[in-house]
Amino acid sequence: MQIQKSYQTDTEKGTLYVVPTPIGNLEDITIRALRILEEADAVLAEDTRNTGKLLHHFELKQKMISYHEHNKMARQDQILEMLSNGENLALVSDAGMPGISDPGFEVVQAAIQADLPVVVLPGANAALSALVGSGLPTDHFYFYGFLPRKKKDRDQALQLLQSMDTTFILYESPHRIKETIKLLSESLGDRQVAIARELTKRYEEYIRGRLPEIEEWIADNSIKGECCIVVEGTKDNSQSKWWTDLTVKEHVEKEMELEGYSSKEAIKAVAKERNIPKREVYNAYHIE
């Protein structure tokens, strides 16, 4: 068991500060974040060019160290050594809370395991802003982030989301938003959805409606800027979801075992239960 207090008891060790930065509107920076960025011995930046603009805007001239998806493991030992030597470091991403669909988790975990102080500042986060602004239930929710690029992994993710009875949140780029909305409509059916784009910026916009009508609308309209997709959870509790942890192929085989179905009958049943095309189930059973 490890107990870590929010204040430093060992002044020989530095602190890793996780500092959220604005997701659009620079006025969303906090007074505390500015103080930490000014006092830190170095700023760990996802992109030093973007962070450089932020620091310049607030007239800060801190040393920056690049820390991003492609070098985060190589940088880790250097960061831990700096903290162990008493240097205070501020971890930032390009926008929002580091570690949420951005680099940060690994170095926070490593610092904790090395018994080095970690302090997380509250601040801007696109997912929570989109959730509250969506008008969908907020008492329980699930954050997924970006859907996987590979079809097999994406299909498994959609199967998971299909059975969720809570509001869930996705991130998506403007280049893939049409494809993703189409996939959600096909997989989830008629549900309430909100697309939040350009949050906190001049052209902030919410597009709210039901998935089929949003799919139809988005086919004829272009969307710019990074997007959050907030989707209503399922209200269909009539069917058992015992198959949630099974692959499509395993689901077909289980239907054949439990119900005595032929493979053709089982494929039809699985397609209906999962609300996916029979051809997709057929391919998963016979080809994959």
PDB file of C-alpha atoms in Angstrom:
ATOM      1  CA  MET A   1       0.000   0.000   0.000  1.00  0.00           C
ATOM      2  CA  GLN A   2       1.199   3.493  -0.831  1.00  0.00           C
ATOM      3  CA  ILE A   3      -0.025   6.741   0.720  1.00  0.00           C
ATOM      4  CA  GLN A   4       1.047   9.941  -1.018  1.00  0.00           C
ATOM      5  CA  LYS A   5       0.217  13.347   0.402  1.00  0.00           C
ATOM      6  CA  SER A   6      -0.409  16.310  -1.867  1.00  0.00           C
ATOM      7  CA  TYR A   7       2.334  18.314  -0.219  1.00  0.00           C
ATOM      8  CA  GLN A   8       6.030  17.493  -0.313  1.00  0.00           C
ATOM      9  CA  THR A   9       7.545  15.958   2.796  1.00  0.00           C
ATOM     10  CA  ASP A  10      10.857  15.259   1.054  1.00  0.00           C
ATOM     11  CA  THR A  11      12.231  18.521  -0.339  1.00  0.00           C
ATOM     12  CA  GLU A  12      15.062  16.662  -2.029  1.00  0.00           C
ATOM     13  CA  LYS A  13      12.603  15.220  -4.536  1.00  0.00           C
ATOM     14  CA  GLY A  14      10.978  17.191  -7.315  1.00  0.00           C
ATOM     15  CA  THR A  15       7.285  17.065  -8.180  1.00  0.00           C
ATOM     16  CA  LEU A  16       5.671  16.047 -11.452  1.00  0.00           C
ATOM     17  CA  TYR A  17       2.835  18.505 -12.065  1.00  0.00           C
ATOM     18  CA  VAL A  18       0.182  17.462 -14.580  1.00  0.00           C
ATOM     19  CA  VAL A  19      -1.045  20.743 -16.046  1.00  0.00           C
ATOM     20  CA  PRO A  20      -4.150  20.985 -18.267  1.00  0.00           C
ATOM     21  CA  THR A  21      -3.984  23.639 -20.979  1.00  0.00           C
ATOM     22  CA  PRO A  22      -6.844  25.333 -22.884  1.00  0.00           C
ATOM     23  CA  ILE A  23      -8.612  23.278 -25.544  1.00  0.00           C
ATOM     24  CA  GLY A  24      -9.269  26.413 -27.557  1.00  0.00           C
ATOM     25  CA  ASN A  25      -9.986  29.568 -25.601  1.00  0.00           C
ATOM     26  CA  LEU A  26      -6.793  30.783 -23.912  1.00  0.00           C
ATOM     27  CA  GLU A  27      -8.862  32.440 -21.174  1.00  0.00           C
ATOM     28  CA  ASP A  28      -9.504  28.941 -19.794  1.00  0.00           C
ATOM     29  CA  ILE A  29      -5.961  28.685 -18.398  1.00  0.00           C
ATOM     30  CA  THR A  30      -6.026  28.818 -14.588  1.00  0.00           C
ATOM     31  CA  ILE A  31      -4.011  31.118 -12.358  1.00  0.00           C
ATOM     32  CA  ARG A  32      -2.492  28.080 -10.683  1.00  0.00           C
ATOM     33  CA  ALA A  33      -1.499  26.529 -14.027  1.00  0.00           C
ATOM     34  CA  LEU A  34       0.307  29.740 -15.004  1.00  0.00           C
ATOM     35  CA  ARG A  35       2.161  29.779 -11.696  1.00  0.00           C
ATOM     36  CA  ILE A  36       3.284  26.150 -12.034  1.00  0.00           C
ATOM     37  CA  LEU A  37       4.400  26.704 -15.636  1.00  0.00           C
ATOM     38  CA  GLU A  38       6.391  29.758 -14.521  1.00  0.00           C
ATOM     39  CA  GLU A  39       8.001  28.048 -11.523  1.00  0.00           C
ATOM     40  CA  ALA A  40       8.759  24.660 -13.086  1.00  0.00           C
ATOM     41  CA  ASP A  41      12.358  23.815 -13.917  1.00  0.00           C
ATOM     42  CA  ALA A  42      11.172  22.449 -17.270  1.00  0.00           C
ATOM     43  CA  VAL A  43       7.960  21.870 -19.218  1.00  0.00           C
ATOM     44  CA  LEU A  44       7.375  18.432 -20.742  1.00  0.00           C
ATOM     45  CA  ALA A  45       5.583  19.257 -23.995  1.00  0.00           C
ATOM     46  CA  GLU A  46       3.799  17.002 -26.482  1.00  0.00           C
ATOM     47  CA  ASP A  47       4.714  19.464 -29.242  1.00  0.00           C
ATOM     48  CA  THR A  48       7.235  22.150 -28.299  1.00  0.00           C
ATOM     49  CA  ARG A  49       5.995  24.382 -31.130  1.00  0.00           C
ATOM     50  CA  ASN A  50       2.409  24.424 -29.843  1.00  0.00           C
ATOM     51  CA  THR A  51       3.457  24.776 -26.217  1.00  0.00           C
ATOM     52  CA  GLY A  52       5.964  27.455 -27.225  1.00  0.00           C
ATOM     53  CA  LYS A  53       3.111  29.563 -28.605  1.00  0.00           C
ATOM     54  CA  LEU A  54       1.173  29.122 -25.359  1.00  0.00           C
ATOM     55  CA  LEU A  55       4.151  30.098 -23.206  1.00  0.00           C
ATOM     56  CA  HIS A  56       4.929  33.073 -25.456  1.00  0.00           C
ATOM     57  CA  HIS A  57       1.328  34.296 -25.203  1.00  0.00           C
ATOM     58  CA  PHE A  58       1.611  34.375 -21.411  1.00  0.00           C
ATOM     59  CA  GLU A  59       5.178  35.764 -21.526  1.00  0.00           C
ATOM     60  CA  LEU A  60       6.729  32.646 -19.993  1.00  0.00           C
ATOM     61  CA  LYS A  61      10.214  31.529 -21.007  1.00  0.00           C
ATOM     62  CA  GLN A  62      10.577  28.077 -19.503  1.00  0.00           C
ATOM     63  CA  LYS A  63      12.868  25.355 -20.785  1.00  0.00           C
ATOM     64  CA  MET A  64      10.905  22.751 -22.786  1.00  0.00           C
ATOM     65  CA  ILE A  65      11.573  19.036 -23.216  1.00  0.00           C
ATOM     66  CA  SER A  66       9.690  17.126 -25.906  1.00  0.00           C
ATOM     67  CA  TYR A  67       7.578  14.302 -24.516  1.00  0.00           C
ATOM     68  CA  HIS A  68       5.240  12.680 -27.022  1.00  0.00           C
ATOM     69  CA  GLU A  69       3.814   9.379 -28.232  1.00  0.00           C
ATOM     70  CA  HIS A  70       6.961   8.363 -30.101  1.00  0.00           C
ATOM     71  CA  ASN A  71       9.611   9.170 -27.490  1.00  0.00           C
ATOM     72  CA  LYS A  72       7.765   8.833 -24.178  1.00  0.00           C
ATOM     73  CA  MET A  73       9.447   5.593 -23.123  1.00  0.00           C
ATOM     74  CA  ALA A  74      12.912   6.817 -24.120  1.00  0.00           C
ATOM     75  CA  ARG A  75      12.381  10.031 -22.118  1.00  0.00           C
ATOM     76  CA  GLN A  76      11.117   8.278 -19.012  1.00  0.00           C
ATOM     77  CA  ASP A  77      14.461   7.552 -17.321  1.00  0.00           C
ATOM     78  CA  GLN A  78      15.603  11.138 -17.933  1.00  0.00           C
ATOM     79  CA  ILE A  79      12.401  12.518 -16.396  1.00  0.00           C
ATOM     80  CA  LEU A  80      12.629  10.268 -13.325  1.00  0.00           C
ATOM     81  CA  GLU A  81      16.261  11.251 -12.823  1.00  0.00           C
ATOM     82  CA  MET A  82      15.383  14.951 -13.006  1.00  0.00           C
ATOM     83  CA  LEU A  83      12.593  14.492 -10.454  1.00  0.00           C
ATOM     84  CA  SER A  84      14.857  12.449  -8.179  1.00  0.00           C
ATOM     85  CA  ASN A  85      17.399  15.284  -8.319  1.00  0.00           C
ATOM     86  CA  GLY A  86      14.832  17.750  -7.010  1.00  0.00           C
ATOM     87  CA  GLU A  87      13.672  19.357 -10.261  1.00  0.00           C
ATOM     88  CA  ASN A  88       9.988  20.229 -10.610  1.00  0.00           C
ATOM     89  CA  LEU A  89       8.486  19.360 -13.988  1.00  0.00           C
ATOM     90  CA  ALA A  90       5.220  20.479 -15.616  1.00  0.00           C
ATOM     91  CA  LEU A  91       3.657  17.948 -17.985  1.00  0.00           C
ATOM     92  CA  VAL A  92       1.383  19.413 -20.672  1.00  0.00           C
ATOM     93  CA  SER A  93      -0.246  18.119 -23.851  1.00  0.00           C
ATOM     94  CA  ASP A  94      -1.219  20.126 -26.905  1.00  0.00           C
ATOM     95  CA  ALA A  95      -4.630  20.820 -25.360  1.00  0.00           C
ATOM     96  CA  GLY A  96      -6.634  19.666 -22.378  1.00  0.00           C
ATOM     97  CA  MET A  97      -5.714  17.181 -19.671  1.00  0.00           C
ATOM     98  CA  PRO A  98      -2.491  15.199 -20.255  1.00  0.00           C
ATOM     99  CA  GLY A  99      -3.058  11.451 -20.104  1.00  0.00           C
ATOM    100  CA  ILE A 100      -6.593  11.595 -21.528  1.00  0.00           C
ATOM    101  CA  SER A 101      -6.123  10.335 -25.120  1.00  0.00           C
ATOM    102  CA  ASP A 102      -2.754  12.100 -24.924  1.00  0.00           C
ATOM    103  CA  PRO A 103       0.702  11.116 -23.601  1.00  0.00           C
ATOM    104  CA  GLY A 104       1.082  11.153 -19.819  1.00  0.00           C
ATOM    105  CA  PHE A 105      -0.179   7.925 -18.281  1.00  0.00           C
ATOM    106  CA  GLU A 106       3.140   6.080 -18.469  1.00  0.00           C
ATOM    107  CA  VAL A 107       5.271   8.782 -16.850  1.00  0.00           C
ATOM    108  CA  VAL A 108       2.691   9.380 -14.113  1.00  0.00           C
ATOM    109  CA  GLN A 109       2.658   5.647 -13.371  1.00  0.00           C
ATOM    110  CA  ALA A 110       6.467   5.492 -13.378  1.00  0.00           C
ATOM    111  CA  ALA A 111       6.740   8.469 -11.015  1.00  0.00           C
ATOM    112  CA  ILE A 112       4.253   6.907  -8.595  1.00  0.00           C
ATOM    113  CA  GLN A 113       6.109   3.594  -8.662  1.00  0.00           C
ATOM    114  CA  ALA A 114       9.363   5.470  -7.962  1.00  0.00           C
ATOM    115  CA  ASP A 115       7.690   7.157  -4.964  1.00  0.00           C
ATOM    116  CA  LEU A 116       7.998  10.585  -6.560  1.00  0.00           C
ATOM    117  CA  PRO A 117       5.320  13.229  -5.899  1.00  0.00           C
ATOM    118  CA  VAL A 118       2.641  13.681  -8.576  1.00  0.00           C
ATOM    119  CA  VAL A 119       0.218  16.619  -8.425  1.00  0.00           C
ATOM    120  CA  VAL A 120      -2.645  16.908 -10.930  1.00  0.00           C
ATOM    121  CA  LEU A 121      -4.178  20.325 -11.549  1.00  0.00           C
ATOM    122  CA  PRO A 122      -7.841  20.571 -12.578  1.00  0.00           C
ATOM    123  CA  GLY A 123      -8.617  22.262 -15.853  1.00  0.00           C
ATOM    124  CA  ALA A 124      -9.955  22.139 -19.377  1.00  0.00           C
ATOM    125  CA  ASN A 125     -11.201  18.818 -20.745  1.00  0.00           C
ATOM    126  CA  ALA A 126     -13.152  18.369 -23.987  1.00  0.00           C
ATOM    127  CA  ALA A 127     -14.978  15.178 -22.982  1.00  0.00           C
ATOM    128  CA  LEU A 128     -16.599  16.624 -19.850  1.00  0.00           C
ATOM    129  CA  SER A 129     -17.538  19.872 -21.579  1.00  0.00           C
ATOM    130  CA  ALA A 130     -19.175  17.933 -24.415  1.00  0.00           C
ATOM    131  CA  LEU A 131     -20.979  15.610 -22.003  1.00  0.00           C
ATOM    132  CA  VAL A 132     -22.587  18.409 -20.026  1.00  0.00           C
ATOM    133  CA  GLY A 133     -23.452  20.358 -23.178  1.00  0.00           C
ATOM    134  CA  SER A 134     -24.967  17.321 -24.917  1.00  0.00           C
ATOM    135  CA  GLY A 135     -28.100  17.339 -22.795  1.00  0.00           C
ATOM    136  CA  LEU A 136     -27.762  13.572 -22.267  1.00  0.00           C
ATOM    137  CA  PRO A 137     -27.695  11.967 -18.785  1.00  0.00           C
ATOM    138  CA  THR A 138     -24.545  12.755 -16.812  1.00  0.00           C
ATOM    139  CA  ASP A 139     -25.143  10.761 -13.615  1.00  0.00           C
ATOM    140  CA  HIS A 140     -23.226   7.817 -15.103  1.00  0.00           C
ATOM    141  CA  PHE A 141     -21.055   7.908 -18.206  1.00  0.00           C
ATOM    142  CA  TYR A 142     -18.268   6.049 -19.981  1.00  0.00           C
ATOM    143  CA  PHE A 143     -15.329   7.655 -21.774  1.00  0.00           C
ATOM    144  CA  TYR A 144     -13.928   5.567 -24.624  1.00  0.00           C
ATOM    145  CA  GLY A 145     -11.823   8.033 -26.645  1.00  0.00           C
ATOM    146  CA  PHE A 146     -10.871   7.285 -30.250  1.00  0.00           C
ATOM    147  CA  LEU A 147     -12.228   4.122 -31.861  1.00  0.00           C
ATOM    148  CA  PRO A 148      -9.505   1.723 -33.091  1.00  0.00           C
ATOM    149  CA  ARG A 149      -8.368   2.027 -36.710  1.00  0.00           C
ATOM    150  CA  LYS A 150      -8.271  -1.723 -37.424  1.00  0.00           C
ATOM    151  CA  LYS A 151     -11.652  -3.144 -38.419  1.00  0.00           C
ATOM    152  CA  LYS A 152     -11.523  -6.164 -36.114  1.00  0.00           C
ATOM    153  CA  ASP A 153     -10.642  -4.053 -33.071  1.00  0.00           C
ATOM    154  CA  ARG A 154     -13.215  -1.425 -34.040  1.00  0.00           C
ATOM    155  CA  ASP A 155     -15.956  -4.053 -34.356  1.00  0.00           C
ATOM    156  CA  GLN A 156     -15.154  -5.376 -30.893  1.00  0.00           C
ATOM    157  CA  ALA A 157     -15.291  -1.846 -29.492  1.00  0.00           C
ATOM    158  CA  LEU A 158     -18.689  -1.259 -31.116  1.00  0.00           C
ATOM    159  CA  GLN A 159     -19.974  -4.498 -29.612  1.00  0.00           C
ATOM    160  CA  LEU A 160     -18.941  -3.246 -26.186  1.00  0.00           C
ATOM    161  CA  LEU A 161     -20.543   0.167 -26.699  1.00  0.00           C
ATOM    162  CA  GLN A 162     -23.710  -1.401 -28.099  1.00  0.00           C
ATOM    163  CA  SER A 163     -24.536  -2.969 -24.728  1.00  0.00           C
ATOM    164  CA  MET A 164     -23.715   0.104 -22.621  1.00  0.00           C
ATOM    165  CA  ASP A 165     -26.701   1.454 -20.728  1.00  0.00           C
ATOM    166  CA  THR A 166     -24.898   4.686 -19.791  1.00  0.00           C
ATOM    167  CA  THR A 167     -24.030   7.746 -21.857  1.00  0.00           C
ATOM    168  CA  PHE A 168     -20.670   7.281 -23.574  1.00  0.00           C
ATOM    169  CA  ILE A 169     -18.168   9.663 -25.151  1.00  0.00           C
ATOM    170  CA  LEU A 170     -15.934   9.272 -28.202  1.00  0.00           C
ATOM    171  CA  TYR A 171     -13.286  11.523 -29.697  1.00  0.00           C
ATOM    172  CA  GLU A 172     -13.040  11.803 -33.478  1.00  0.00           C
ATOM    173  CA  SER A 173     -11.187  13.772 -36.136  1.00  0.00           C
ATOM    174  CA  PRO A 174     -13.089  15.772 -38.781  1.00  0.00           C
ATOM    175  CA  HIS A 175     -11.693  13.443 -41.470  1.00  0.00           C
ATOM    176  CA  ARG A 176     -13.350  10.342 -39.986  1.00  0.00           C
ATOM    177  CA  ILE A 177     -16.498  11.789 -38.441  1.00  0.00           C
ATOM    178  CA  LYS A 178     -18.821  10.777 -41.309  1.00  0.00           C
ATOM    179  CA  GLU A 179     -17.571   7.192 -41.323  1.00  0.00           C
ATOM    180  CA  THR A 180     -17.836   6.946 -37.530  1.00  0.00           C
ATOM    181  CA  ILE A 181     -21.387   8.304 -37.375  1.00  0.00           C
ATOM    182  CA  LYS A 182     -22.392   5.833 -40.098  1.00  0.00           C
ATOM    183  CA  LEU A 183     -20.861   2.948 -38.115  1.00  0.00           C
ATOM    184  CA  LEU A 184     -22.588   4.065 -34.914  1.00  0.00           C
ATOM    185  CA  SER A 185     -25.934   4.353 -36.681  1.00  0.00           C
ATOM    186  CA  GLU A 186     -25.588   0.874 -38.172  1.00  0.00           C
ATOM    187  CA  SER A 187     -24.402  -0.661 -34.923  1.00  0.00           C
ATOM    188  CA  LEU A 188     -26.507   1.153 -32.314  1.00  0.00           C
ATOM    189  CA  GLY A 189     -29.683   2.021 -34.178  1.00  0.00           C
ATOM    190  CA  ASP A 190     -31.990   4.883 -33.221  1.00  0.00           C
ATOM    191  CA  ARG A 191     -30.379   6.700 -30.291  1.00  0.00           C
ATOM    192  CA  GLN A 192     -29.907  10.285 -29.210  1.00  0.00           C
ATOM    193  CA  VAL A 193     -26.483  11.701 -30.065  1.00  0.00           C
ATOM    194  CA  ALA A 194     -24.668  15.016 -29.848  1.00  0.00           C
ATOM    195  CA  ILE A 195     -21.597  16.054 -31.814  1.00  0.00           C
ATOM    196  CA  ALA A 196     -19.624  18.840 -30.150  1.00  0.00           C
ATOM    197  CA  ARG A 197     -16.979  20.522 -32.278  1.00  0.00           C
ATOM    198  CA  GLU A 198     -14.551  23.412 -31.874  1.00  0.00           C
ATOM    199  CA  LEU A 199     -15.272  23.501 -28.131  1.00  0.00           C
ATOM    200  CA  THR A 200     -14.530  26.828 -26.409  1.00  0.00           C
ATOM    201  CA  LYS A 201     -13.555  28.386 -29.754  1.00  0.00           C
ATOM    202  CA  ARG A 202     -15.319  31.040 -31.812  1.00  0.00           C
ATOM    203  CA  TYR A 203     -17.228  28.530 -33.943  1.00  0.00           C
ATOM    204  CA  GLU A 204     -18.192  26.139 -31.147  1.00  0.00           C
ATOM    205  CA  GLU A 205     -21.176  24.090 -32.258  1.00  0.00           C
ATOM    206  CA  TYR A 206     -23.409  21.274 -30.975  1.00  0.00           C
ATOM    207  CA  ILE A 207     -25.298  19.088 -33.431  1.00  0.00           C
ATOM    208  CA  ARG A 208     -27.970  17.182 -31.540  1.00  0.00           C
ATOM    209  CA  GLY A 209     -30.488  14.636 -32.764  1.00  0.00           C
ATOM    210  CA  ARG A 210     -31.043  10.934 -33.369  1.00  0.00           C
ATOM    211  CA  LEU A 211     -28.350   8.835 -35.006  1.00  0.00           C
ATOM    212  CA  PRO A 212     -30.214   8.113 -38.273  1.00  0.00           C
ATOM    213  CA  GLU A 213     -31.042  11.771 -38.877  1.00  0.00           C
ATOM    214  CA  ILE A 214     -27.535  12.895 -37.902  1.00  0.00           C
ATOM    215  CA  GLU A 215     -26.122  10.296 -40.318  1.00  0.00           C
ATOM    216  CA  GLU A 216     -28.318  11.689 -43.102  1.00  0.00           C
ATOM    217  CA  TRP A 217     -27.446  15.301 -42.262  1.00  0.00           C
ATOM    218  CA  ILE A 218     -23.709  14.730 -42.006  1.00  0.00           C
ATOM    219  CA  ALA A 219     -23.574  13.008 -45.390  1.00  0.00           C
ATOM    220  CA  ASP A 220     -24.383  16.365 -47.025  1.00  0.00           C
ATOM    221  CA  ASN A 221     -22.477  18.662 -44.678  1.00  0.00           C
ATOM    222  CA  SER A 222     -18.809  19.066 -43.857  1.00  0.00           C
ATOM    223  CA  ILE A 223     -17.571  19.315 -40.286  1.00  0.00           C
ATOM    224  CA  LYS A 224     -14.337  21.038 -39.338  1.00  0.00           C
ATOM    225  CA  GLY A 225     -12.402  20.824 -36.097  1.00  0.00           C
ATOM    226  CA  GLU A 226     -11.870  18.053 -33.571  1.00  0.00           C
ATOM    227  CA  CYS A 227     -15.104  16.450 -32.425  1.00  0.00           C
ATOM    228  CA  CYS A 228     -16.573  14.829 -29.347  1.00  0.00           C
ATOM    229  CA  ILE A 229     -19.433  12.397 -29.941  1.00  0.00           C
ATOM    230  CA  VAL A 230     -21.761  11.854 -26.993  1.00  0.00           C
ATOM    231  CA  VAL A 231     -24.182   8.936 -27.358  1.00  0.00           C
ATOM    232  CA  GLU A 232     -27.209   7.829 -25.371  1.00  0.00           C
ATOM    233  CA  GLY A 233     -26.878   4.452 -23.652  1.00  0.00           C
ATOM    234  CA  THR A 234     -29.108   1.548 -24.623  1.00  0.00           C
ATOM    235  CA  LYS A 235     -32.550   1.273 -23.088  1.00  0.00           C
ATOM    236  CA  ASP A 236     -33.070  -2.268 -24.369  1.00  0.00           C
ATOM    237  CA  ASN A 237     -32.659  -4.576 -21.399  1.00  0.00           C
ATOM    238  CA  SER A 238     -34.960  -7.224 -22.813  1.00  0.00           C
ATOM    239  CA  GLN A 239     -32.187  -9.366 -24.243  1.00  0.00           C
ATOM    240  CA  SER A 240     -29.509 -11.080 -22.230  1.00  0.00           C
ATOM    241  CA  LYS A 241     -26.041  -9.785 -22.967  1.00  0.00           C
ATOM    242  CA  TRP A 242     -24.298 -12.963 -21.878  1.00  0.00           C
ATOM    243  CA  TRP A 243     -22.344 -12.907 -25.130  1.00  0.00           C
ATOM    244  CA  THR A 244     -20.700  -9.495 -24.596  1.00  0.00           C
ATOM    245  CA  ASP A 245     -17.253 -10.933 -23.837  1.00  0.00           C
ATOM    246  CA  LEU A 246     -17.386 -13.442 -26.713  1.00  0.00           C
ATOM    247  CA  THR A 247     -15.998 -12.871 -30.192  1.00  0.00           C
ATOM    248  CA  VAL A 248     -18.523 -13.131 -33.015  1.00  0.00           C
ATOM    249  CA  LYS A 249     -17.216 -16.592 -33.927  1.00  0.00           C
ATOM    250  CA  GLU A 250     -17.453 -17.781 -30.317  1.00  0.00           C
ATOM    251  CA  HIS A 251     -20.989 -16.386 -30.126  1.00  0.00           C
ATOM    252  CA  VAL A 252     -22.042 -18.396 -33.205  1.00  0.00           C
ATOM    253  CA  GLU A 253     -20.491 -21.569 -31.797  1.00  0.00           C
ATOM    254  CA  LYS A 254     -22.233 -21.029 -28.446  1.00  0.00           C
ATOM    255  CA  GLU A 255     -25.617 -20.575 -30.138  1.00  0.00           C
ATOM    256  CA  MET A 256     -25.081 -23.840 -31.996  1.00  0.00           C
ATOM    257  CA  GLU A 257     -24.158 -25.582 -28.752  1.00  0.00           C
ATOM    258  CA  LEU A 258     -26.959 -24.160 -26.589  1.00  0.00           C
ATOM    259  CA  GLU A 259     -29.816 -24.034 -29.093  1.00  0.00           C
ATOM    260  CA  GLY A 260     -28.884 -26.872 -31.433  1.00  0.00           C
ATOM    261  CA  TYR A 261     -28.842 -24.458 -34.363  1.00  0.00           C
ATOM    262  CA  SER A 262     -27.175 -25.140 -37.684  1.00  0.00           C
ATOM    263  CA  SER A 263     -24.391 -22.706 -38.502  1.00  0.00           C
ATOM    264  CA  LYS A 264     -26.765 -20.835 -40.824  1.00  0.00           C
ATOM    265  CA  GLU A 265     -29.401 -20.489 -38.086  1.00  0.00           C
ATOM    266  CA  ALA A 266     -26.791 -19.464 -35.522  1.00  0.00           C
ATOM    267  CA  ILE A 267     -25.352 -16.795 -37.840  1.00  0.00           C
ATOM    268  CA  LYS A 268     -28.821 -15.342 -38.348  1.00  0.00           C
ATOM    269  CA  ALA A 269     -29.480 -15.315 -34.577  1.00  0.00           C
ATOM    270  CA  VAL A 270     -26.135 -13.678 -33.776  1.00  0.00           C
ATOM    271  CA  ALA A 271     -26.640 -10.991 -36.422  1.00  0.00           C
ATOM    272  CA  LYS A 272     -30.019 -10.156 -34.878  1.00  0.00           C
ATOM    273  CA  GLU A 273     -28.734 -10.111 -31.284  1.00  0.00           C
ATOM    274  CA  ARG A 274     -25.725  -7.961 -32.098  1.00  0.00           C
ATOM    275  CA  ASN A 275     -27.578  -5.800 -34.627  1.00  0.00           C
ATOM    276  CA  ILE A 276     -24.871  -6.293 -37.271  1.00  0.00           C
ATOM    277  CA  PRO A 277     -25.104  -7.541 -40.902  1.00  0.00           C
ATOM    278  CA  LYS A 278     -25.332 -11.315 -41.455  1.00  0.00           C
ATOM    279  CA  ARG A 279     -22.480 -11.090 -43.942  1.00  0.00           C
ATOM    280  CA  GLU A 280     -20.229  -9.723 -41.194  1.00  0.00           C
ATOM    281  CA  VAL A 281     -21.128 -12.626 -38.910  1.00  0.00           C
ATOM    282  CA  TYR A 282     -20.690 -15.119 -41.761  1.00  0.00           C
ATOM    283  CA  ASN A 283     -17.200 -13.786 -42.486  1.00  0.00           C
ATOM    284  CA  ALA A 284     -16.201 -13.857 -38.827  1.00  0.00           C
ATOM    285  CA  TYR A 285     -17.326 -17.475 -38.478  1.00  0.00           C
ATOM    286  CA  HIS A 286     -16.060 -18.915 -41.762  1.00  0.00           C
ATOM    287  CA  ILE A 287     -13.061 -16.748 -42.652  1.00  0.00           C
ATOM    288  CA  GLU A 288     -11.400 -15.255 -39.562  1.00  0.00           C
TER     289      GLU A 288
END
